[in-house]
XYZ file of C-alpha atoms in Angstrom:
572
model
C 0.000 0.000 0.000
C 3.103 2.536 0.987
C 4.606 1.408 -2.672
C 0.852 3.073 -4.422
C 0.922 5.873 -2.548
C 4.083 6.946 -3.105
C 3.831 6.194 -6.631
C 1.018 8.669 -6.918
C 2.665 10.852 -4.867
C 5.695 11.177 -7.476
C 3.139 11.084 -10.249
C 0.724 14.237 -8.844
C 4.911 16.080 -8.115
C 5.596 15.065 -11.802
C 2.428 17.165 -13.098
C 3.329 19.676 -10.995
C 6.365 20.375 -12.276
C 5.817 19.661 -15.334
C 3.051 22.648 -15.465
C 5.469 24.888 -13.509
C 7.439 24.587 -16.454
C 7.012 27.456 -19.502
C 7.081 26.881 -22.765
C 9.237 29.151 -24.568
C 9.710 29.791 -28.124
C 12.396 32.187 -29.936
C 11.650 34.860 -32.462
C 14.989 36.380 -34.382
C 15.223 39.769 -35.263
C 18.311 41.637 -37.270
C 19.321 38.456 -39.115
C 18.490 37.919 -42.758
C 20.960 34.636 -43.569
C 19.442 31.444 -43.182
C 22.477 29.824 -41.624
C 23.157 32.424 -39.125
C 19.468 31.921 -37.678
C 19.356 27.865 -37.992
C 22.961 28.031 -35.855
C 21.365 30.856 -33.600
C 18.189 28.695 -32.869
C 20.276 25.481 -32.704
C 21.940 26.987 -29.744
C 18.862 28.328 -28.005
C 17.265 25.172 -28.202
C 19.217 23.660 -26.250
C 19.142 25.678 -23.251
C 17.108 24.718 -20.310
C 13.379 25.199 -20.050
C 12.715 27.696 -17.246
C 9.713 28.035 -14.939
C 9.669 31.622 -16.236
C 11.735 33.370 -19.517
C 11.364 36.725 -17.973
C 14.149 36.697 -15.368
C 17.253 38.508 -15.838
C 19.303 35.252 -15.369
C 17.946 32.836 -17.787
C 17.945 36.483 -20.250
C 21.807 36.862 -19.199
C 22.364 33.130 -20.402
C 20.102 33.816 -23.539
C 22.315 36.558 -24.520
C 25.836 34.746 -23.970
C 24.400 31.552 -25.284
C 23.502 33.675 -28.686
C 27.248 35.370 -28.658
C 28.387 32.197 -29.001
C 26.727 30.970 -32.052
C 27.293 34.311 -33.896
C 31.299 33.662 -32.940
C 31.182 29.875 -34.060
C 30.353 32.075 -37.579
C 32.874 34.859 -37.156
C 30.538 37.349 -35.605
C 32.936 38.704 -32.996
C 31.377 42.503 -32.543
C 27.626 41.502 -32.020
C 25.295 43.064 -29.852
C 22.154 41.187 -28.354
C 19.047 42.246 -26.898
C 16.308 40.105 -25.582
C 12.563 40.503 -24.392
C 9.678 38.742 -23.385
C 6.208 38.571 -24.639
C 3.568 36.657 -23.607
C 1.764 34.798 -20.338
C 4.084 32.482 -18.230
C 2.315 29.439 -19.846
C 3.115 30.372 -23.613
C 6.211 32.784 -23.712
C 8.039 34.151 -26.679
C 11.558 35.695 -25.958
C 12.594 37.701 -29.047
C 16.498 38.396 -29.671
C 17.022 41.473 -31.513
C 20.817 41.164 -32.941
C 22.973 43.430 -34.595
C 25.517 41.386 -36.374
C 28.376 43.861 -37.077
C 30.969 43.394 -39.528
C 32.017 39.773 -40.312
C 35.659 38.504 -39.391
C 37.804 37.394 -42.481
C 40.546 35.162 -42.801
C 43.647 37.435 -44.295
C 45.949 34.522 -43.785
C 46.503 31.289 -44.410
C 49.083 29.454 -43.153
C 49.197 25.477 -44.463
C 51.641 23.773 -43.880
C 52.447 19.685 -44.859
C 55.534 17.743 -43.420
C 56.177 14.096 -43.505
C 55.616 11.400 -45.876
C 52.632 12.579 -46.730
C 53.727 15.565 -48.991
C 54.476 12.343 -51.680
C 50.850 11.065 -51.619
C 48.696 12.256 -54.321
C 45.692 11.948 -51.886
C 47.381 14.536 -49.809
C 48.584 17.098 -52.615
C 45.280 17.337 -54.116
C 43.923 18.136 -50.800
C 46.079 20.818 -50.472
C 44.927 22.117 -53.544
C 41.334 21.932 -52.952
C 41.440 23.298 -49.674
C 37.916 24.197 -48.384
C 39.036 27.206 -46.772
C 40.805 30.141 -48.890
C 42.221 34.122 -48.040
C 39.764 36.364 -48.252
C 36.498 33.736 -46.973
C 35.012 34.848 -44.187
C 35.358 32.784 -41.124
C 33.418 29.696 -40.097
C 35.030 28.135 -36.826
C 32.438 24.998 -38.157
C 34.021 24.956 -41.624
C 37.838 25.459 -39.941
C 37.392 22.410 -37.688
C 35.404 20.471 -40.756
C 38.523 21.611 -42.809
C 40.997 20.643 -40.322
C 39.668 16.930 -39.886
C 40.174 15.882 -43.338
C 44.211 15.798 -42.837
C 43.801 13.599 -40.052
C 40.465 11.464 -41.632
C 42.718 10.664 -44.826
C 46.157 10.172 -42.592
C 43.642 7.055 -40.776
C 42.853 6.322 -44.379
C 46.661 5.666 -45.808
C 48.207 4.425 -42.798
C 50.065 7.641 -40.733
C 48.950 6.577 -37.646
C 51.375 8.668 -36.018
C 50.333 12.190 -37.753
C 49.349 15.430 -35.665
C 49.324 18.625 -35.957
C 52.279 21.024 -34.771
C 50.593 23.619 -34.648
C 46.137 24.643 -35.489
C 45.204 28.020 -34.321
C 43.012 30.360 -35.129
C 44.353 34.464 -34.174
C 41.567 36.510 -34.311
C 41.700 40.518 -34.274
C 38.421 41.881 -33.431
C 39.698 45.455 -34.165
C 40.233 45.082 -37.766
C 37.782 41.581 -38.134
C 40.612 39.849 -39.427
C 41.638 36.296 -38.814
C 45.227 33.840 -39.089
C 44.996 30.174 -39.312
C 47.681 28.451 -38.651
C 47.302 24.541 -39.824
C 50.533 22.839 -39.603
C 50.397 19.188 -40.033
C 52.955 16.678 -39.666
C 52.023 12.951 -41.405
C 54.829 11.404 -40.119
C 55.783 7.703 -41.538
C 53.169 5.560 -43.575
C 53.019 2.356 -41.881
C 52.639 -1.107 -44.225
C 50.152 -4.016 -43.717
C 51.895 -7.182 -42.086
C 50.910 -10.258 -41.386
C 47.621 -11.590 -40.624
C 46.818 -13.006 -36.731
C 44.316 -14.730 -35.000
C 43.249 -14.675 -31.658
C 41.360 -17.996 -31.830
C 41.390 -21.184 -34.187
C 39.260 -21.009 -37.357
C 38.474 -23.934 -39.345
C 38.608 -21.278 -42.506
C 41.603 -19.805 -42.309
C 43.278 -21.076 -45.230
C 40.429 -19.499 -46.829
C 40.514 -16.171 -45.164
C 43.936 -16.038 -46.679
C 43.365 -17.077 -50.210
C 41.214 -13.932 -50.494
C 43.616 -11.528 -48.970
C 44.135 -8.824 -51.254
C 47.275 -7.127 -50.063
C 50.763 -8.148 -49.816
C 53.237 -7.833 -46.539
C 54.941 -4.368 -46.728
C 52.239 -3.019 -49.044
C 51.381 0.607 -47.889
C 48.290 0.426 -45.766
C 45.276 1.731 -47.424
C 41.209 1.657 -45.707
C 39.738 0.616 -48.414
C 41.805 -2.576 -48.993
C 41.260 -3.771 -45.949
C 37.381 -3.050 -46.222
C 37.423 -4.857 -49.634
C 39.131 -7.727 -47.994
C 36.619 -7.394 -45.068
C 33.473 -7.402 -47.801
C 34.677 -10.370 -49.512
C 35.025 -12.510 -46.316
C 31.687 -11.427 -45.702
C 30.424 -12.848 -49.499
C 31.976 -16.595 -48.566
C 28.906 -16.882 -46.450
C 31.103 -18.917 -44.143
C 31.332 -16.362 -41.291
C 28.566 -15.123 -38.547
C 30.413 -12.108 -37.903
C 34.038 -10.631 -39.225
C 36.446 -8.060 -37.558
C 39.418 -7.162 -39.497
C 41.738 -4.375 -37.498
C 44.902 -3.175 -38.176
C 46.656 -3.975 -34.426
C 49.288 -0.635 -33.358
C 50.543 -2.504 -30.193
C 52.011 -4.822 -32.260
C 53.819 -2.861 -35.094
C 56.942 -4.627 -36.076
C 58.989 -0.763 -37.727
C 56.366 -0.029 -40.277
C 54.388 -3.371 -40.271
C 51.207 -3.601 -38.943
C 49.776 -6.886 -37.832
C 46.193 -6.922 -39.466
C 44.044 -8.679 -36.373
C 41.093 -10.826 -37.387
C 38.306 -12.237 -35.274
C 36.056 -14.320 -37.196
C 32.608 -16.431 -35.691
C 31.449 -19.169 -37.895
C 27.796 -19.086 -39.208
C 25.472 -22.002 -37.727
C 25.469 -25.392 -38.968
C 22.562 -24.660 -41.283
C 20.176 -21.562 -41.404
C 17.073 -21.170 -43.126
C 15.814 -18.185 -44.625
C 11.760 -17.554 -45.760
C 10.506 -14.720 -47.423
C 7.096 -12.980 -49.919
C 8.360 -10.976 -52.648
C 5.926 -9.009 -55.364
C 6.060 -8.030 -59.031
C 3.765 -7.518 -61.249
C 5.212 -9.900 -63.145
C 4.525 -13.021 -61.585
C 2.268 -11.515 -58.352
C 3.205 -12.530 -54.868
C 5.928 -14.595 -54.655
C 7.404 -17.046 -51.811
C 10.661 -17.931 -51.329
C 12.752 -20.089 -49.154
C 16.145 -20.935 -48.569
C 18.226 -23.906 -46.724
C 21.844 -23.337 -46.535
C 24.654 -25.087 -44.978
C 27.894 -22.812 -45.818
C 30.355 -25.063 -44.074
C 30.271 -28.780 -45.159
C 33.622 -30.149 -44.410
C 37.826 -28.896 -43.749
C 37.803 -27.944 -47.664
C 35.489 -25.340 -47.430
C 32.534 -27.165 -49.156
C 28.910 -25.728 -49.426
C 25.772 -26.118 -50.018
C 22.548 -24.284 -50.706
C 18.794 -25.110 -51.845
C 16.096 -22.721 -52.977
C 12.639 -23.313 -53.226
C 10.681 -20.136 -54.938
C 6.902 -20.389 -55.660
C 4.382 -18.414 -57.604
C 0.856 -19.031 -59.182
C 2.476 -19.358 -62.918
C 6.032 -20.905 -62.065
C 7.286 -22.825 -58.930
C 10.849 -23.908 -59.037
C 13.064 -25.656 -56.671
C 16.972 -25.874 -57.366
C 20.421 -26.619 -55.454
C 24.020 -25.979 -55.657
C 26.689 -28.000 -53.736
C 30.221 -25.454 -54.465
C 33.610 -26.614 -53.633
C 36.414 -23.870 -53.499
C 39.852 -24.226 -55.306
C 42.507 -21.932 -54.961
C 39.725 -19.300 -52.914
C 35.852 -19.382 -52.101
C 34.644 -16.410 -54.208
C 36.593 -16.189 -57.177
C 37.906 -19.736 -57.983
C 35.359 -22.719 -57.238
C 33.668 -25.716 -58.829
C 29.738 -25.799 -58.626
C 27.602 -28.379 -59.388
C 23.890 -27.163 -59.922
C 20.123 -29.353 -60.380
C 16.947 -27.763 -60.665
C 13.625 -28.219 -61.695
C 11.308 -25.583 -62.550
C 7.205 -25.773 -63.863
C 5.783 -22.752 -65.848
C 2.656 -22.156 -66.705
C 2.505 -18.216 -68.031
C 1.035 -16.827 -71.291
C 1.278 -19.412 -74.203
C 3.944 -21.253 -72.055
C 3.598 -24.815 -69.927
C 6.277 -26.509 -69.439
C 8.750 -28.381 -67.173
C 12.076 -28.026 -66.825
C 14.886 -30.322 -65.257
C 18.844 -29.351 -65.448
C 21.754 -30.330 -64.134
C 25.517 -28.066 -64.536
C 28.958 -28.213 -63.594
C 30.193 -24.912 -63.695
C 34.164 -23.667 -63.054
C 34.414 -20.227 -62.349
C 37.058 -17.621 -61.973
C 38.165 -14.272 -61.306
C 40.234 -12.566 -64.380
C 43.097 -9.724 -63.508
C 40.625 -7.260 -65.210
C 37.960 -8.387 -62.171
C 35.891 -9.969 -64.815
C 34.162 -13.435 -63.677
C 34.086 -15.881 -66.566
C 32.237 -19.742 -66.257
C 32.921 -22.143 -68.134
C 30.362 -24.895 -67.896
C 28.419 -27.350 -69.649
C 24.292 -27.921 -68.378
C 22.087 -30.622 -69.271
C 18.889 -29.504 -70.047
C 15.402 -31.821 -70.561
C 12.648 -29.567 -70.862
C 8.980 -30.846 -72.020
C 5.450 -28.801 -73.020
C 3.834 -26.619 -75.028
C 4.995 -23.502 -76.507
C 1.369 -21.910 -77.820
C 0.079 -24.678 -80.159
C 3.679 -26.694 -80.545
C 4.183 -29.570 -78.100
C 7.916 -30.398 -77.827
C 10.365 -32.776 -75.714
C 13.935 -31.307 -76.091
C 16.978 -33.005 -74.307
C 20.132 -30.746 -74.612
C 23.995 -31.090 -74.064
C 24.779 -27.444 -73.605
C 28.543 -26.521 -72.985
C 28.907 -22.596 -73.069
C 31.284 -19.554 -71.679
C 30.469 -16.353 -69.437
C 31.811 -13.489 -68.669
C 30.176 -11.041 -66.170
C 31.066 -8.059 -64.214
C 29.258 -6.243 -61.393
C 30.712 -2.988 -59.911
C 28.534 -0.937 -57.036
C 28.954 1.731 -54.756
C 26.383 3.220 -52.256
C 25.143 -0.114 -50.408
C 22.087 -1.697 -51.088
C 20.614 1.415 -52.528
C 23.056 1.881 -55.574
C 24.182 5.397 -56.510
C 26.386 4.055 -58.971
C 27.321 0.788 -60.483
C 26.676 -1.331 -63.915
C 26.884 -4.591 -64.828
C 27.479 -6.666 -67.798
C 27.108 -10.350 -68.547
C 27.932 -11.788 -71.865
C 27.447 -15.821 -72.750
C 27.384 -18.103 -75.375
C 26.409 -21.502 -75.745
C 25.577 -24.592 -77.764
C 24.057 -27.916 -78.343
C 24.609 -30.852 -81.648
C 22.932 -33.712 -82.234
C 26.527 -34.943 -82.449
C 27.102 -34.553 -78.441
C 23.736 -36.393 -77.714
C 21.201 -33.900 -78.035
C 17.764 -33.616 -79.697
C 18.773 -30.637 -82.110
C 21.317 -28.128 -82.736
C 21.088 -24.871 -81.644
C 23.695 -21.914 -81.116
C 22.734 -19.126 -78.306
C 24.140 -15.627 -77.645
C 23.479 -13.108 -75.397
C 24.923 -9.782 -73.805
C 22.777 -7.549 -71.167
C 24.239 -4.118 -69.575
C 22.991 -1.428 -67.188
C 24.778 1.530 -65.806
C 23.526 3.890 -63.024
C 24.793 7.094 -62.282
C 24.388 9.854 -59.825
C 25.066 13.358 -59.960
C 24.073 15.810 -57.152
C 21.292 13.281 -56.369
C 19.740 13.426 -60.442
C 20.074 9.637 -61.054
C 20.370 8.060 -64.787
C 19.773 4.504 -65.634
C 20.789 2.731 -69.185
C 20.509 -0.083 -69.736
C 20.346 -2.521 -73.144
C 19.857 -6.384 -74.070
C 20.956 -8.799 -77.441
C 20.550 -11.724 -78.002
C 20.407 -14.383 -80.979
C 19.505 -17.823 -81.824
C 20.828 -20.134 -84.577
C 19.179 -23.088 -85.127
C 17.225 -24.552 -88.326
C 13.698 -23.977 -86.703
C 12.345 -22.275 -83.555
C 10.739 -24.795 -83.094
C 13.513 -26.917 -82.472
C 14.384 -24.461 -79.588
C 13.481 -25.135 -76.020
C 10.494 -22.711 -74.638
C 13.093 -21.623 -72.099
C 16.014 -20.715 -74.482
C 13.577 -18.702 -76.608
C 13.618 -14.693 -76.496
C 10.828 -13.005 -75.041
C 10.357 -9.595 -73.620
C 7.989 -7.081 -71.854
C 7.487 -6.340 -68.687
C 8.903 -4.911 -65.061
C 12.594 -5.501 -66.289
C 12.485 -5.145 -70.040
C 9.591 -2.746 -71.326
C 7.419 -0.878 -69.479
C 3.840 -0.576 -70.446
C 3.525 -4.402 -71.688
C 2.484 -7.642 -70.106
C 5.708 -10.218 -68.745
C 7.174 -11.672 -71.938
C 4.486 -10.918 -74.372
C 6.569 -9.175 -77.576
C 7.494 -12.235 -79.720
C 6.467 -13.733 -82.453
C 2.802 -15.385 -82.460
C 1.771 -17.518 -85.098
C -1.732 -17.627 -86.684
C -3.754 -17.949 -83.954
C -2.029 -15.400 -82.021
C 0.175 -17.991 -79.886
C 3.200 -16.797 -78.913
C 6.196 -18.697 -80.757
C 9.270 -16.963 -79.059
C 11.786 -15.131 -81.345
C 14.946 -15.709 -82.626
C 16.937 -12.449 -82.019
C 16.478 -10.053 -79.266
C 17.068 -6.063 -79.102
C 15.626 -3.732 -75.645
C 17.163 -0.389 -74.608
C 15.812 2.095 -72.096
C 16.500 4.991 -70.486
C 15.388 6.805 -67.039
C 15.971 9.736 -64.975
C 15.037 10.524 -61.500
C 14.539 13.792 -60.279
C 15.600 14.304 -55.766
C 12.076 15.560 -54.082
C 13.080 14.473 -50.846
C 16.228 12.586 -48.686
C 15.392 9.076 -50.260
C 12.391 9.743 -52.538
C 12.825 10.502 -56.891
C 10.341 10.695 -59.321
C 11.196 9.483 -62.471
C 10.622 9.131 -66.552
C 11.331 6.370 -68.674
C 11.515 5.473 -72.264
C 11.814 1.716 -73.190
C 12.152 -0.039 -76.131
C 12.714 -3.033 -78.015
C 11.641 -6.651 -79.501
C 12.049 -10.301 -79.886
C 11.975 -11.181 -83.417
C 13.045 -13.564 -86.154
C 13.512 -11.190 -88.301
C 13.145 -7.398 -87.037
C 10.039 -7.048 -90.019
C 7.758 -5.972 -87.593
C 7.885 -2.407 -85.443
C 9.784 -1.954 -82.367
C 7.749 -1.830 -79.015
C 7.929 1.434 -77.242
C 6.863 1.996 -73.348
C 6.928 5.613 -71.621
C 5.591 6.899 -68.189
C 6.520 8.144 -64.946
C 7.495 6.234 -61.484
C 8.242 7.265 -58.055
C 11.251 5.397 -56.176
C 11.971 5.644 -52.527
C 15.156 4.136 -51.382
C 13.853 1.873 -48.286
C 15.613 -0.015 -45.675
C 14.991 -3.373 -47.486
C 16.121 -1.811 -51.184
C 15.048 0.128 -53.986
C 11.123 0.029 -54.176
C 9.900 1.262 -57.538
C 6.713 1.981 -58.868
C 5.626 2.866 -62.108
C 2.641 4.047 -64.600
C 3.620 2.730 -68.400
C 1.774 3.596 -71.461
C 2.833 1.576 -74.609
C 3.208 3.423 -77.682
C 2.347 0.857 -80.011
C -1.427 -1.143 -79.876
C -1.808 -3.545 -77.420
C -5.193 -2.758 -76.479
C -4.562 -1.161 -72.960
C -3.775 2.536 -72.115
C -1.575 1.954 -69.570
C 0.404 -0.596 -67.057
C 1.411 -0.557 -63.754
C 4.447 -1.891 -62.650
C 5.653 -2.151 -58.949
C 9.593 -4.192 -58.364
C 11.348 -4.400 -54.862
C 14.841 -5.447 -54.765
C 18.611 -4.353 -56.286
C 18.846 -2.721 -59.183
C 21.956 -4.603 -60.325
């Protein structure tokens, strides 16, 4: 009973005070630059609330608290004067300022010593030096300024850089201001050798992706590109890669890693949407550490209303995890969209590897049994199918891009000579680029493609080009520009040409509007015209990825005015 009553007690002394308490709001007179009054306010705002703004104290703080701001700006001969209007509930305390004549900066005094004064990084720092003689002075911008020496010293490895000397000499008689930036790099320490506080099981993998060699100057990004790739081998819960200063052999620096191994297996479930294929469930069973060679192994299971598929990939690393591996691959896959049912079995062993240019190229050859209908044409195709790839994907800005592209190229074949049903000769190349400038983002992006083979019909469904849609052109149904035949069944084409184009205009911190033009068609022998999409779309940048949604009209008759067209996920 003592516990409730006191409670209340301190609840009825909360109210109390809490009413006691005034609210107070500023109003800024004298000032005309934006920046001047957000810093002026900034300050206010944090003062503490009084009982009542009309008392000389809290008016005496007011006034110093607003010198200061107008200082952190180079306002050193300001005058303030404050008053208060308004009951002791609702009170508005307006500061009248006169600013007075702005300090400048008549000197500047930058100096670079050290190792440092050799690095590029460094000399074009010193030549795009934020602050200049003759600016006026910004004690924010001066300590900004100053922090990029020692931000890009962290960056290149001169751990042991300082300055000898940052001032700032003010002369409020004549407004006039000296900096003095004197800054000493010092050595550029070296990456050494990698060390472990614990046992891994991975470790020989861990260093068949290092990407630096001992005594190679240290550099951030390096060892974040080292850190990202660990992270890709899917073999590791958690990764901490630190350069280790206690233990600095001269100019080598021990690069400490702690590393915690995922679970045995994890499972992953999910709903996706396009408009495409509608809602969409996935799910995933991995197991990313198999045995001491670093084998893994992964099954996904995705499911739709037109096409379920299920498939599985058991990888086994050569000379590194990422970059150099054997897969072996089986899936099975059922489709029943637009003219097309079928079902699909295949089964590939792939080799892949890293080029010196960063280029991935696969070499593999994939059995393929597919059986169905293709519009009126039932077929029962069993391929051979050894082929090459090359692909590149290159993206900065996390998991919403801000620029990147990729490019895939691959070509492969089947004769009746190797045990398969027909011959047939595929190639195909797809690119996109995205590019930011001052937040105006532009997407390009273009797809080829061609079949050789002495019928389409002796094609596989699957292998055939189709296009139209979320990820081709806007403003048509999934997959429906191809050739029909005379009952207006789709057949699939032979060759395949799309290109589009988009810009997105900033209206907010992670929201664009943008406009599109698509275009494009799968043929067998370009006679007919090319399929043109245009509209609008809004994308917001989300925690999850990209979310895009668009409004398509096609140009050409299809025999609807418009199409919507809503995709979540990376662009790339």
């Amino acid at each position: 009973m003592k516990k409730i009553y006191k409670f209340c007690l301190y609840c009825l002394l909360a109210g109390l005070s809490f009413n006691a308490v005034a609210a107070v709001t500023f109003e800024v007179k004298g000032i005309e630059d934006s920046k001047v009054i957000t810093n002026l306010k900034a300050f206010l705002n944090g003062l503490s609330v009084p009982e009542n703004a009309d008392n000389e104290a809290y008016l005496n703080e007011v006034v110093k608290v607003s010198k200061e701001s107008l200082v952190a700006l180079g306002y050193y001969q300001t005058k303030v004067v404050t008053s208060v209007n308004g009951d002791e509930k609702k009170q508005i305390v307006t500061v009248d300022v006169e600013l007075g004549t702005r300090t400048s900066i008549i000197t500047l005094d930058l100096k670079l010593t050290g190792e440092a004064l050799k690095n590029k990084n460094f000399q074009q720092l010193l030549l795009d030096f934020p602050i200049k003689e003759g600016q006026f002075l910004d004690h924010g911008e001066y300590e900004s300024a100053k922090s990029r020496f020692r931000s890009l010293a962290q960056r290149y490895g001169y751990f042991d850089a300082k300055y000898k000397k940052s001032s700032v000499e003010v002369t409020q008689k004549n407004n006039t201001a000296i900096i003095h930036l004197w800054f000493d790099s010092g050595i550029r320490y070296q990456f050494g050798e990698l060390i472990f506080d614990t046992e891994t099981p991975a470790e020989k993998f861990i260093h068949s992706l290092v990407n630096f060699k001992v005594s190679d100057p240290f550099d951030i990004s390096i060892l974040n590109a080292f850190n990202q790739d660990l992270n890709k081998t899917g073999y590791f819960k958690s990764i901490t890669i630190l350069p280790d200063m206690q233990k600095k052999n001269g100019r080598k620096i021990p690069i400490h890693v702690i590393t915690y191994m995922q679970p045995e297996d994890s499972f992953n479930a999910g709903i996706g949407f396009s408009t495409d294929e509608g809602i969409r469930g996935k799910f995933r069973w991995t197991r990313p550490w198999i045995n001491q060679y670093g084998h893994s192994f992964e099954t996904n299971i995705t499911a739709s209303i037109p096409k379920q598929e299920a498939s599985a990939t058991y990888k086994i690393p050569l000379e590194d995890p990422l970059y150099n591996f054997f897969s072996i691959q089986a899936g099975y896959k059922v489709l029943d969209q637009n003219d097309t049912d079928t079902k699909q079995s295949v089964v590939g062993f792939n080799r892949h590897w890293r080029l010196d240019n960063d280029w991935l190229r696969t070499i593999y050859i994939r059995f393929d049994n597919e059986t169905g209908s293709q519009g009126q044409q039932e077929f029962d195709t069993a391929l051979i199918l050894p082929g090459i790839s090359f692909s590149r994907i290159r993206s900065k800005g996390g998991i919403n891009i801000d620029w990147g592209d990729k490019l895939l190229i691959y070509s492969e074949f089947a004769n009746e000579n190797l045990f398969s049903t027909d011959d047939v000769v595929k190639i195909y190349g797809q690119s996109k680029i995205i590019r930011t400038y001052s937040g105006h983002q532009f997407l390009a992006s273009a797809e080829a493609g061609a079949i050789l083979s002495d019928s389409i019909y002796n094609v596989p469904s699957s292998m055939r080009f189709f296009t139209g849609g979320d990820q081709s052109i806007r403003g048509y149904d999934y997959e429906e520009i191809a050739p029909r035949d005379s009952e207006n069944y789709l057949i699939g084409g032979s060759y395949l040409a799309t290109a589009s184009l988009e810009y997105r205009f900033p209206i907010a911190q992670k929201w664009k509007i943008a406009a599109f033009t698509d275009l494009g068609t799968a043929t067998d022998d370009f006679s007919e015209p090319l399929s043109i999409g245009t509209g609008v779309g809004v994308v917001w940048a989300s925690p999850v990825g990209p979310i895009r949604f668009y409004v398509a009209a096609p140009l050409t008759d299809t025999g609807d005015a418009f199409k919507i067209h809503l995709m979540i996920g990376p662009e790339l």
